[in-house]
CSV table of C-alpha atoms in Angstrom, one decimal:
chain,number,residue,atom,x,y,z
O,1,UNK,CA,-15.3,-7.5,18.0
O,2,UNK,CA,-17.7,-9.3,15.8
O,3,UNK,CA,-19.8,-7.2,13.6
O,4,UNK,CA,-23.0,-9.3,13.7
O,5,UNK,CA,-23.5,-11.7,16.7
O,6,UNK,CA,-26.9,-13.8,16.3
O,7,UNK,CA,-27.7,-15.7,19.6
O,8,UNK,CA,-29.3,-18.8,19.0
O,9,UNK,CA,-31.2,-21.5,21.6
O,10,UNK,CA,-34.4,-22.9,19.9
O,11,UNK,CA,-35.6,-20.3,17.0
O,12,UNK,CA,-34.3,-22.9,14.8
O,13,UNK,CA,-35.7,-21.5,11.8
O,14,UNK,CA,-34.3,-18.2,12.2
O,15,UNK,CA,-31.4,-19.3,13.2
O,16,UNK,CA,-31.3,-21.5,9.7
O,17,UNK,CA,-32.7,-18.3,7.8
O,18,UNK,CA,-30.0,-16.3,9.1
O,19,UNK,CA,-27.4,-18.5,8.3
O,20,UNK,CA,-28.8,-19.2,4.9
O,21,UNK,CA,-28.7,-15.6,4.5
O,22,UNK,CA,-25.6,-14.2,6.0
O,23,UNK,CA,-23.3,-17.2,4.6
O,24,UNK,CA,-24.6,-17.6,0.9
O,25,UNK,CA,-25.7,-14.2,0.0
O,26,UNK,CA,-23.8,-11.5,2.1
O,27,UNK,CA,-20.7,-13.3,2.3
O,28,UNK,CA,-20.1,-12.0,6.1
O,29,UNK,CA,-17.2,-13.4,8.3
O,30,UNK,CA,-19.4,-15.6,11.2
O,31,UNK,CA,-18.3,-18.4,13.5
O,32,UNK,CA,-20.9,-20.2,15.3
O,33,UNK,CA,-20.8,-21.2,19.1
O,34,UNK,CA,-22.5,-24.0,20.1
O,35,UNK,CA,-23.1,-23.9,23.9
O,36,UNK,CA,-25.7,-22.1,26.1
O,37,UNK,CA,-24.9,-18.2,25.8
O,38,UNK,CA,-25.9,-15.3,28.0
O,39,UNK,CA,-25.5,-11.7,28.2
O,40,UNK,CA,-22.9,-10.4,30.7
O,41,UNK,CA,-23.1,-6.9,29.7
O,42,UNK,CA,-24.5,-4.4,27.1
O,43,UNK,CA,-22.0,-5.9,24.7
O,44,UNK,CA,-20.8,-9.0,26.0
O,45,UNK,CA,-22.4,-12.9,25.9
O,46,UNK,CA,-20.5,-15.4,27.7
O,47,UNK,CA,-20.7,-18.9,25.7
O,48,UNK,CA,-19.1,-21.9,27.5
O,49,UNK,CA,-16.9,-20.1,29.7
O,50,UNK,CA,-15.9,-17.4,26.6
O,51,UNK,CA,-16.6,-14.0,27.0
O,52,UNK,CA,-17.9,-12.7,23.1
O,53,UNK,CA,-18.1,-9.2,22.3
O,54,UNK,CA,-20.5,-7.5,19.8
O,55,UNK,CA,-21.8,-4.4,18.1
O,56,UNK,CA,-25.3,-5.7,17.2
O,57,UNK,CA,-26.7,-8.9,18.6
O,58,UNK,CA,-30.3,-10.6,18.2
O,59,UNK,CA,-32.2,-13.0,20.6
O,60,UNK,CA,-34.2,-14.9,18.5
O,61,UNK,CA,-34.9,-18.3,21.7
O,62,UNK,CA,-38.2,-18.8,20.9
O,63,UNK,CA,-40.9,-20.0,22.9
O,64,UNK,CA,-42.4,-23.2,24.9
O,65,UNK,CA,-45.4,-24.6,25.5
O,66,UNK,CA,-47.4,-23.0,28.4
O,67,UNK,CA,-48.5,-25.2,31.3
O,68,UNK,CA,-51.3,-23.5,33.7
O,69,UNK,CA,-51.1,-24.2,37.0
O,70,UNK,CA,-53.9,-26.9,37.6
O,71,UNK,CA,-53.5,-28.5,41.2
O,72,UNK,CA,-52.4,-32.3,40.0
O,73,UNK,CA,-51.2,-32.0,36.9
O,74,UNK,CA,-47.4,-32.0,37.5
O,75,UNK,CA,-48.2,-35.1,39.6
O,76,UNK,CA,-49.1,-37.3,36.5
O,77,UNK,CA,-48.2,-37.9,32.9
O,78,UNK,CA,-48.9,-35.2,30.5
O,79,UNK,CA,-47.9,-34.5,26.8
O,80,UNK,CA,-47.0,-30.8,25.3
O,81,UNK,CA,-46.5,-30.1,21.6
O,82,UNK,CA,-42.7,-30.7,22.0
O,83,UNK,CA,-43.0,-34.2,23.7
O,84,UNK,CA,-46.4,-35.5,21.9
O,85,UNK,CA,-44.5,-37.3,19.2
O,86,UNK,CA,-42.4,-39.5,21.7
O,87,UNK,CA,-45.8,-41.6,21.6
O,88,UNK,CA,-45.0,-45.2,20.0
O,89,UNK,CA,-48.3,-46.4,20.6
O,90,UNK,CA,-52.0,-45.1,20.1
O,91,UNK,CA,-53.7,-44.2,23.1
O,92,UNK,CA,-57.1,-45.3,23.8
O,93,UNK,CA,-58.1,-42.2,25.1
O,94,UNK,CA,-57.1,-39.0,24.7
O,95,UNK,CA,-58.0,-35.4,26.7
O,96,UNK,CA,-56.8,-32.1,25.5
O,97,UNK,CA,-56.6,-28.9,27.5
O,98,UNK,CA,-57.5,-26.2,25.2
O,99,UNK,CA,-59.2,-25.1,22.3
O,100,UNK,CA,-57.0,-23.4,20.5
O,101,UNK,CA,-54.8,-24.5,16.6
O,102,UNK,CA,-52.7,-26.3,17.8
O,103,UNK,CA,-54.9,-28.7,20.1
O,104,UNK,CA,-57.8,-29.0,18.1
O,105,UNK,CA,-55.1,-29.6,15.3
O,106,UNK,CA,-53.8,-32.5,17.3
O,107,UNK,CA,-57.8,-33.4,18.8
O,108,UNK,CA,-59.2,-34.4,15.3
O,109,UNK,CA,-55.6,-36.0,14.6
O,110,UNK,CA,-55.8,-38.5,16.9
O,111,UNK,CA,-59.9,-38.6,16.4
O,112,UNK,CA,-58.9,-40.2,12.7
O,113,UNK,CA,-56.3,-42.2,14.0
O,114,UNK,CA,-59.1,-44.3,16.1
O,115,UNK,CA,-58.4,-42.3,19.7
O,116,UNK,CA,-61.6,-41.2,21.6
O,117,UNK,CA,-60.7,-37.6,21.7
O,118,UNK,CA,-61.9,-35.1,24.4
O,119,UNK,CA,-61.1,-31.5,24.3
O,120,UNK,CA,-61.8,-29.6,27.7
O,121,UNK,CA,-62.1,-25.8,27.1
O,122,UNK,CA,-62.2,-22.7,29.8
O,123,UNK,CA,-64.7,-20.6,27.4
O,124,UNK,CA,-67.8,-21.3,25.7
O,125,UNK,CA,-65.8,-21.0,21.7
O,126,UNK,CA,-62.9,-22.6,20.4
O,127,UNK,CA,-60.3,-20.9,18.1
O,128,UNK,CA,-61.5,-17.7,19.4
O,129,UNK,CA,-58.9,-15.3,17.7
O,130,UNK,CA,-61.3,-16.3,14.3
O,131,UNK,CA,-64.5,-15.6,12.7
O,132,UNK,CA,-67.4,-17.5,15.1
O,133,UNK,CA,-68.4,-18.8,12.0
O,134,UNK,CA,-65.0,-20.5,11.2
O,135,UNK,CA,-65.1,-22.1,14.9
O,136,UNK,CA,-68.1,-23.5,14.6
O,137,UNK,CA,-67.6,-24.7,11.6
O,138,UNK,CA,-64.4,-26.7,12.5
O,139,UNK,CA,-66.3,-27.7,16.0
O,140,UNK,CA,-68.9,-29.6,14.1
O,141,UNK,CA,-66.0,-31.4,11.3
O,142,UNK,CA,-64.3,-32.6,15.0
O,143,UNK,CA,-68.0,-34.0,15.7
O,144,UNK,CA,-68.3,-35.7,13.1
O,145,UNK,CA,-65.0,-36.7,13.3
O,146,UNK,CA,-65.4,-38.6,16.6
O,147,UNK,CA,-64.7,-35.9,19.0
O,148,UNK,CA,-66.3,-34.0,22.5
O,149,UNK,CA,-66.5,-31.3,24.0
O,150,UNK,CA,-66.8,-29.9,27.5
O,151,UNK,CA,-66.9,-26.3,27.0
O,152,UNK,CA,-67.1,-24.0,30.5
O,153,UNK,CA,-64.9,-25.9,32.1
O,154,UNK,CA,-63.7,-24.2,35.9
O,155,UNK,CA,-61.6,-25.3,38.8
O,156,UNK,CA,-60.1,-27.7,37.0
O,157,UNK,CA,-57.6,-30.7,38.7
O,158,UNK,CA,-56.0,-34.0,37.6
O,159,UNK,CA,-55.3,-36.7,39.4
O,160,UNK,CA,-54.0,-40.0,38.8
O,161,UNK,CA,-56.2,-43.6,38.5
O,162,UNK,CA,-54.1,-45.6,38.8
O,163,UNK,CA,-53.4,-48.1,35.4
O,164,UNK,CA,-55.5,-49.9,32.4
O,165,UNK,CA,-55.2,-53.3,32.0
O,166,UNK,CA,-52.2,-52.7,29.5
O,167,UNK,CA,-50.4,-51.7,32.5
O,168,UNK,CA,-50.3,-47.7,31.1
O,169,UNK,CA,-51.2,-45.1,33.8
O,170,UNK,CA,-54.7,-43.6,33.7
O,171,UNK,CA,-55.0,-39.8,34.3
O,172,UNK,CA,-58.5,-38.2,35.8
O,173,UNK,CA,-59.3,-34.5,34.5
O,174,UNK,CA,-62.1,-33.3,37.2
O,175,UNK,CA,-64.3,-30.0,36.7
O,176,UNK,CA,-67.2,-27.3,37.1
O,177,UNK,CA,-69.9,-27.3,34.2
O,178,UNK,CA,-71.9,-24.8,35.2
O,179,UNK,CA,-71.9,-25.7,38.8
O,180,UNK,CA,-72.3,-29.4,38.2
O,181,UNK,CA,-69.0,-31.6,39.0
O,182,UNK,CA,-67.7,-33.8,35.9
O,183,UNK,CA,-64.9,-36.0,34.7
O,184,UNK,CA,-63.1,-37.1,32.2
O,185,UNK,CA,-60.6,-40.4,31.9
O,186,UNK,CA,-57.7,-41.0,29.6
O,187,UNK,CA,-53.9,-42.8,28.7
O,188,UNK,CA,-52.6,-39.5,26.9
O,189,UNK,CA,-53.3,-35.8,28.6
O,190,UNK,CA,-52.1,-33.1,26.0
O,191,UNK,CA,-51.5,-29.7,27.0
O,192,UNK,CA,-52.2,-26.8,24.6
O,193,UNK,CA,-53.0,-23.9,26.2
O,194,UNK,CA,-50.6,-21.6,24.3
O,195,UNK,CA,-47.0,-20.9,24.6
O,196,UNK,CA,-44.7,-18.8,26.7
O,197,UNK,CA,-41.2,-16.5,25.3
O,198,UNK,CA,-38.3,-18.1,26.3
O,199,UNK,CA,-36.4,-15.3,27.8
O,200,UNK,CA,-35.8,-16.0,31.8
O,201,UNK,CA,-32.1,-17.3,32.5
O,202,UNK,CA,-30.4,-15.0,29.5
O,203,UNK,CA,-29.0,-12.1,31.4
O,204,UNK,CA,-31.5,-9.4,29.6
O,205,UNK,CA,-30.5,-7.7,32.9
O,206,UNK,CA,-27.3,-7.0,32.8
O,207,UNK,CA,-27.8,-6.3,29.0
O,208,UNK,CA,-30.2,-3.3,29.8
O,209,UNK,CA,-32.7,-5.4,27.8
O,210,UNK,CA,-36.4,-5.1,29.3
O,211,UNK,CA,-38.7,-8.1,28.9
O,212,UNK,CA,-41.8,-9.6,30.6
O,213,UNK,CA,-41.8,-13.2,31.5
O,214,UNK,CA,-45.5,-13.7,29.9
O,215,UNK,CA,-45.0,-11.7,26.9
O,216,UNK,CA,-41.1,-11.7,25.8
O,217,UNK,CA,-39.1,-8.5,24.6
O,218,UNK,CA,-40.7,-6.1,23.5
O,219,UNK,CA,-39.6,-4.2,20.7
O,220,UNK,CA,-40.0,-1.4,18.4
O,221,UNK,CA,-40.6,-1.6,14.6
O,222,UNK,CA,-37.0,-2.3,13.6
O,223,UNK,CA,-37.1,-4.8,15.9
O,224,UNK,CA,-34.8,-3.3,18.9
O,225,UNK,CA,-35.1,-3.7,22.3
O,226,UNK,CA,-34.8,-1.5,24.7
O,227,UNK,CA,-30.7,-1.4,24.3
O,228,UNK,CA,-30.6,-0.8,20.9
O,229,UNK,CA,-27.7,-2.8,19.4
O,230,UNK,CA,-29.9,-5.9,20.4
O,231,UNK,CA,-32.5,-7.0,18.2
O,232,UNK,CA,-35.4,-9.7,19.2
O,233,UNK,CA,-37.2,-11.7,16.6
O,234,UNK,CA,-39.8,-14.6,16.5
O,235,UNK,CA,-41.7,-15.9,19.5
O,236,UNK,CA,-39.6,-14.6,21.9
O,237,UNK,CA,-41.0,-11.0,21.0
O,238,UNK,CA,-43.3,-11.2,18.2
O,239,UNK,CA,-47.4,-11.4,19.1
O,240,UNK,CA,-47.2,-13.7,16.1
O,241,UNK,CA,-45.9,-16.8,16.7
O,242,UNK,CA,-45.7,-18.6,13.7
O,243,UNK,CA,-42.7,-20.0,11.9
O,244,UNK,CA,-43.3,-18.1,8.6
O,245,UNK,CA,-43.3,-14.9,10.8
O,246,UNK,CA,-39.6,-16.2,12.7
O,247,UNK,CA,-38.4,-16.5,9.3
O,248,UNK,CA,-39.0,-12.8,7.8
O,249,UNK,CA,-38.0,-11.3,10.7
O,250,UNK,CA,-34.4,-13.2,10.5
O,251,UNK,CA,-34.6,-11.9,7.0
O,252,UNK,CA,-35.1,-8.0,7.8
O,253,UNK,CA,-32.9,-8.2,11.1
O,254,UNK,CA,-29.6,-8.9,9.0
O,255,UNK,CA,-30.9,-5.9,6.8
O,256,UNK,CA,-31.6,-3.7,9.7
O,257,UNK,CA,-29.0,-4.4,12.0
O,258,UNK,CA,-25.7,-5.0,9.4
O,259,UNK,CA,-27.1,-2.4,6.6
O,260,UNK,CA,-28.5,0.4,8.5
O,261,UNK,CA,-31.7,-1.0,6.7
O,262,UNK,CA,-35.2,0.4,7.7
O,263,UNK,CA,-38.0,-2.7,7.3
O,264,UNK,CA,-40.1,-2.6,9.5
O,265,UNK,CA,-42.6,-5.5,11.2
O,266,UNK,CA,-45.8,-2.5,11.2
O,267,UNK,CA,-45.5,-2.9,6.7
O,268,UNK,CA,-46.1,-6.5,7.1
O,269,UNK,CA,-49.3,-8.2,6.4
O,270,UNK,CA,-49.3,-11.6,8.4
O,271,UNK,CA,-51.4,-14.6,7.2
O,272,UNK,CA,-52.4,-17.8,9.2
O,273,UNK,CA,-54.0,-21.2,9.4
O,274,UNK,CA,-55.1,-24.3,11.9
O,275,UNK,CA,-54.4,-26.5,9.9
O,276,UNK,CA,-57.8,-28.9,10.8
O,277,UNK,CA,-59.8,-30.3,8.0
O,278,UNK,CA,-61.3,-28.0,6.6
O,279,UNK,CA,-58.6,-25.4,7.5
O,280,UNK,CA,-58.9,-22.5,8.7
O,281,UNK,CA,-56.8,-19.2,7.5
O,282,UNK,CA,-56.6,-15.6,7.5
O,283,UNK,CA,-54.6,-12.1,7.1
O,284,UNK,CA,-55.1,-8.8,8.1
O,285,UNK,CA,-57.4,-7.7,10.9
O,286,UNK,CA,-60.8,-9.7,12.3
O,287,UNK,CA,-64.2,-7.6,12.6
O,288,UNK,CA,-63.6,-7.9,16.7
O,289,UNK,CA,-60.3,-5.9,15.9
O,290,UNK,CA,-61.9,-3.1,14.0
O,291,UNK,CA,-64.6,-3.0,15.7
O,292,UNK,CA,-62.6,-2.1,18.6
O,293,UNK,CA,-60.6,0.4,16.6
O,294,UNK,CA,-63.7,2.0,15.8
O,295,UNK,CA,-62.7,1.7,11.6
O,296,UNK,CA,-65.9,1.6,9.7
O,297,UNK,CA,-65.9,-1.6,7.1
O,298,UNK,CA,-68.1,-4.0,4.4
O,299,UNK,CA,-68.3,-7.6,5.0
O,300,UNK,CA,-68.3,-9.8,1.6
O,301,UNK,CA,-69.3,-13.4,1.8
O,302,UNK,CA,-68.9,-16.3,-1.0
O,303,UNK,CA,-70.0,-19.4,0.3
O,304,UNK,CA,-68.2,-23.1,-0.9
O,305,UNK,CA,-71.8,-24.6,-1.3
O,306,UNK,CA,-72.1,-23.6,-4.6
O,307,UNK,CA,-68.5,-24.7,-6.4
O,308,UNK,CA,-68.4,-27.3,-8.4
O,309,UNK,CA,-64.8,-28.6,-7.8
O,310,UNK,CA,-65.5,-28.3,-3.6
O,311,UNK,CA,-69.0,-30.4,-4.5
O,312,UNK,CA,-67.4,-32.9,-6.5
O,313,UNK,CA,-64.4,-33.4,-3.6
O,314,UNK,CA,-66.9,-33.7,-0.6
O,315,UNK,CA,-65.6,-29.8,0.7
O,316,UNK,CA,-68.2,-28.0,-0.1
O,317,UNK,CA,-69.0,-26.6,3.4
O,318,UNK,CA,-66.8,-23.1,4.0
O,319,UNK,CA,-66.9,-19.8,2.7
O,320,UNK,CA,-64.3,-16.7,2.2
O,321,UNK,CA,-65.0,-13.5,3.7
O,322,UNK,CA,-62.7,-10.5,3.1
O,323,UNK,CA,-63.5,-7.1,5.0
O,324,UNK,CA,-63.1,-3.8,3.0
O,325,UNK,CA,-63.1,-0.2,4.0
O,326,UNK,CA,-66.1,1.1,3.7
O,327,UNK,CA,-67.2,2.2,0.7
O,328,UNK,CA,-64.2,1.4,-0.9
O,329,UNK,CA,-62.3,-1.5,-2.2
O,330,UNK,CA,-59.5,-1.1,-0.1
O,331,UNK,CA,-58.9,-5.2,1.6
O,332,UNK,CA,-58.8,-5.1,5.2
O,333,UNK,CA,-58.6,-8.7,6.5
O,334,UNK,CA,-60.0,-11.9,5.4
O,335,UNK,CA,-61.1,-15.4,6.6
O,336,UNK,CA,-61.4,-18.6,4.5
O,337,UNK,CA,-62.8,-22.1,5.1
O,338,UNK,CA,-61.8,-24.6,3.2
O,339,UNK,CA,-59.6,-27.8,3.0
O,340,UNK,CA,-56.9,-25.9,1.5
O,341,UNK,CA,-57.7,-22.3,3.0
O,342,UNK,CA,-53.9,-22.2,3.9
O,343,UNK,CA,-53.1,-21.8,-0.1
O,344,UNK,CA,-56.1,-19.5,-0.9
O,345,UNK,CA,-55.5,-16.9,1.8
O,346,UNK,CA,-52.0,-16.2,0.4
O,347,UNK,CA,-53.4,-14.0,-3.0
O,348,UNK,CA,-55.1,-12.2,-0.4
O,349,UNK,CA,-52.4,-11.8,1.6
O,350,UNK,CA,-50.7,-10.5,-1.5
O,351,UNK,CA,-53.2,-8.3,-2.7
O,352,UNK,CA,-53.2,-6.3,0.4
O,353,UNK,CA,-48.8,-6.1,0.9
O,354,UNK,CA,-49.3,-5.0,-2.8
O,355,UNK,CA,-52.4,-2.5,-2.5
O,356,UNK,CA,-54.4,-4.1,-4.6
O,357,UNK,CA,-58.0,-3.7,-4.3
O,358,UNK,CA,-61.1,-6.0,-4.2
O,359,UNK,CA,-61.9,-4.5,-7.5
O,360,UNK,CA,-58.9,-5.8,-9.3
O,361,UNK,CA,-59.0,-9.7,-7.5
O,362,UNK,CA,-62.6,-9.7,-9.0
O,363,UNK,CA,-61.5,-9.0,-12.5
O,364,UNK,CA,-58.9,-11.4,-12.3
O,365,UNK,CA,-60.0,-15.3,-14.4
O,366,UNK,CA,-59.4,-18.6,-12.1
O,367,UNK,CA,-59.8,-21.4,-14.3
O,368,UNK,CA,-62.6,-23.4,-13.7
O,369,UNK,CA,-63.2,-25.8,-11.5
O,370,UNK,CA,-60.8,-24.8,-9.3
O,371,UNK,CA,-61.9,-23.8,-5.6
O,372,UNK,CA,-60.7,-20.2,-6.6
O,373,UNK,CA,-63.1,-20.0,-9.1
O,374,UNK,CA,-66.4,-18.1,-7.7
O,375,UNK,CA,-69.6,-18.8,-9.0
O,376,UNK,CA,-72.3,-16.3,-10.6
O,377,UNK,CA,-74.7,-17.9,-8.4
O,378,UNK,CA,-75.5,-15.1,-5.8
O,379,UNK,CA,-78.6,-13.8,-5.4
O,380,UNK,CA,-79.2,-10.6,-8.0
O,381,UNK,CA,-79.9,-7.8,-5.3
O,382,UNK,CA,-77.6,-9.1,-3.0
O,383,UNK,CA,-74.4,-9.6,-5.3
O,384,UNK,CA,-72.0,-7.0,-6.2
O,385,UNK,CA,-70.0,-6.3,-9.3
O,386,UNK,CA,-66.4,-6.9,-9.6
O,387,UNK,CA,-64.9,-6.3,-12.4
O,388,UNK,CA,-67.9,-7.1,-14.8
O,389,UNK,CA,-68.9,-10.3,-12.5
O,390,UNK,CA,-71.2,-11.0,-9.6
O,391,UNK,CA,-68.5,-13.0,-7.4
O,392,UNK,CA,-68.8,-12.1,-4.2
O,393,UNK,CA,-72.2,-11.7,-2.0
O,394,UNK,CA,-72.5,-8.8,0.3
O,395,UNK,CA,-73.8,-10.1,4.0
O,396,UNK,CA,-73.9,-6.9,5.8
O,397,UNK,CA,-72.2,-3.4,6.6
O,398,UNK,CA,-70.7,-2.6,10.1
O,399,UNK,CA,-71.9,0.4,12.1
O,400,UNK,CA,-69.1,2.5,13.5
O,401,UNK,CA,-69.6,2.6,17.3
């Protein structure tokens, strides 16, 4: 019987933090089985015809890109995230269904690349897990950048127009704006309207493992299923889909299932970023989270306007916001804007796994002119003092509903 089974179909960088782990570092006995596995039992996987049995196993299959179901589109040409870089040749034109990272990521891409770029959108925001201020913020760099925008789009179809005079087929993206009919032409139709868990086809059935076709396994704080001796990690189960996330999960699941270890996903603090220029990042929880939860909380603001290193580089427009208990110093999420937000949100991302205060990150010395570096330059009755300097503005305090 093997004492740690990890079942592996497209996680790839759990599977590689796993092995990293379990083959350098814990020196355990594993054999890998290349092949398609599933589950025949509540301790049994069949792999090629061989039936394996386990005392712990993990499902770490990831996730794929999700394709609504818009009359037409199967009909024609499109491009997900997965099959976007097959492209040997720059499109003219280019439509993108959605608005969230990884499209707009992709939109202002192409944009610089010299494609006209539209990006079609259900809602009236894009990126609309962050700060409206972020959105609109990136919005107007994809502007400038070349792109549009057809925001409110309903009843959407695609049809094909046959082909350009390059002989490469044209697609037609029709819609509602608002009650008035419009549409849109292009050579390359990119999907990115999120992504869905891989977990239909792996005999969670039979295993006594419960999952939901939309939203993947869910799991408890160790990471078990419903049965137990089977563990789920990354996008198959997590609500954060990023690769940093698959990878510290793989980490803690060899801990928790092999070691009787007890790390749980609830101690983690989770940062992101879209990586468009500027960038957008953040960690912890948005103010449309707590005010849901009803937690009471102080917004600080410090613009990038005023920095001398983002003047000089032409960055200048973005700010960092970081949310606070109120009436303490205690971090509660943040937000940052900036071409390199992705690096900056990690010390506060640190600062709150730590427990470390706003307090202490103001009395800490950035050397100047780095982006890190805060200037003294908000307004006197508006500023507050951190650590003996006025860093950080205060914009405004929530009222508990």
């Amino acid at each position: 019987m093997l004492s740690f089974f990890f079942f592996f179909f497209k996680q790839k960088t759990a599977y590689e933090m796993l092995r990293s782990l379990v083959g350098s570092e814990m020196c355990i006995r594993d054999s890998v089985y290349q092949g398609r596995g599933e589950f025949t039992s509540r301790n049994t996987i069949q792999v090629n015809g061989q039936t394996l049995k386990f005392k712990k196993a993990v499902v770490a299959t990831g996730g794929s890109p999700r394709v609504p179901p818009i009359p037409g589109l199967s009909e024609v040409p499109y491009l997900t995230n997965k099959t976007l870089y097959n492209l040997t040749e720059l499109p003219p034109r280019m439509v993108v269904l959605g608005g969230g990272p990884i499209g707009l990521e992709m939109a202002q891409a192409f944009a610089n690349f010299g494609s006209h770029v539209t990006v079609v959108v259900r809602g009236d925001q894009i990126l609309t897990k962050e700060d409206p201020a972020a959105s609109k913020i990136v919005q107007q760099s994809l502007l400038d950048d070349g792109c549009t925008f057809v925001f409110g789009a309903k009843n959407m179809s695609v049809e094909s127009a046959g082909v350009n005079g390059q002989g490469v087929a044209v697609t037609t993206v029709l819609y509602d704006q608002a009650g008035v009919p419009g549409s849109v032409q292009c050579e390359a139709l990119l999907v990115a309207t999120g992504r869905t868990p891989n977990v239909q086809g792996l005999g969670l059935e039979l295993a006594g493992v419960e999952f939901d076709p939309s939203v993947g396994i869910p799991v408890n704080d160790l990471m078990q299923s419903s049965n137990p001796d089977i563990y789920a990690i990354g996008d198959c189960s997590s609500k954060h889909q990023f690769t940093h996330m698959a990878g510290t999960q793989a980490q803690m699941v060899v801990e928790n299932a092999n070691f009787k270890g007890d790390r749980r996903v609830s101690e983690l603090v989770v940062p992101r970023c879209t990586y468009t220029i500027p960038e957008v990042a953040g960690t912890g929880s948005s103010e449309a989270e707590l005010v849901e939860q009803g937690v009471e909380y102080d917004t600080f603001t410090a613009s990038l306007e005023h920095n001398d290193r983002a003047i000089l580089e032409g960055g200048d427009v973005g700010f960092c916001k970081i949310l606070v208990k109120k009436g303490t110093s205690q971090i509660l999420g943040a937000t940052i804007v900036a071409e390199t937000a992705g690096d900056f949100i990690s010390e506060i991302t640190l600062s709150m796994q730590a427990g470390v205060g706003l307090d202490t990150i103001g009395r800490v010395i950035h050397p100047y002119p780095c982006l890190l570096y805060t200037s003294d330059a908000a307004d006197e009755e508006d500023s507050v003092d951190l650590g003996g300097r006025r860093i950080i503005k205060k914009k405004k305090k929530n009222i508990k509903r």
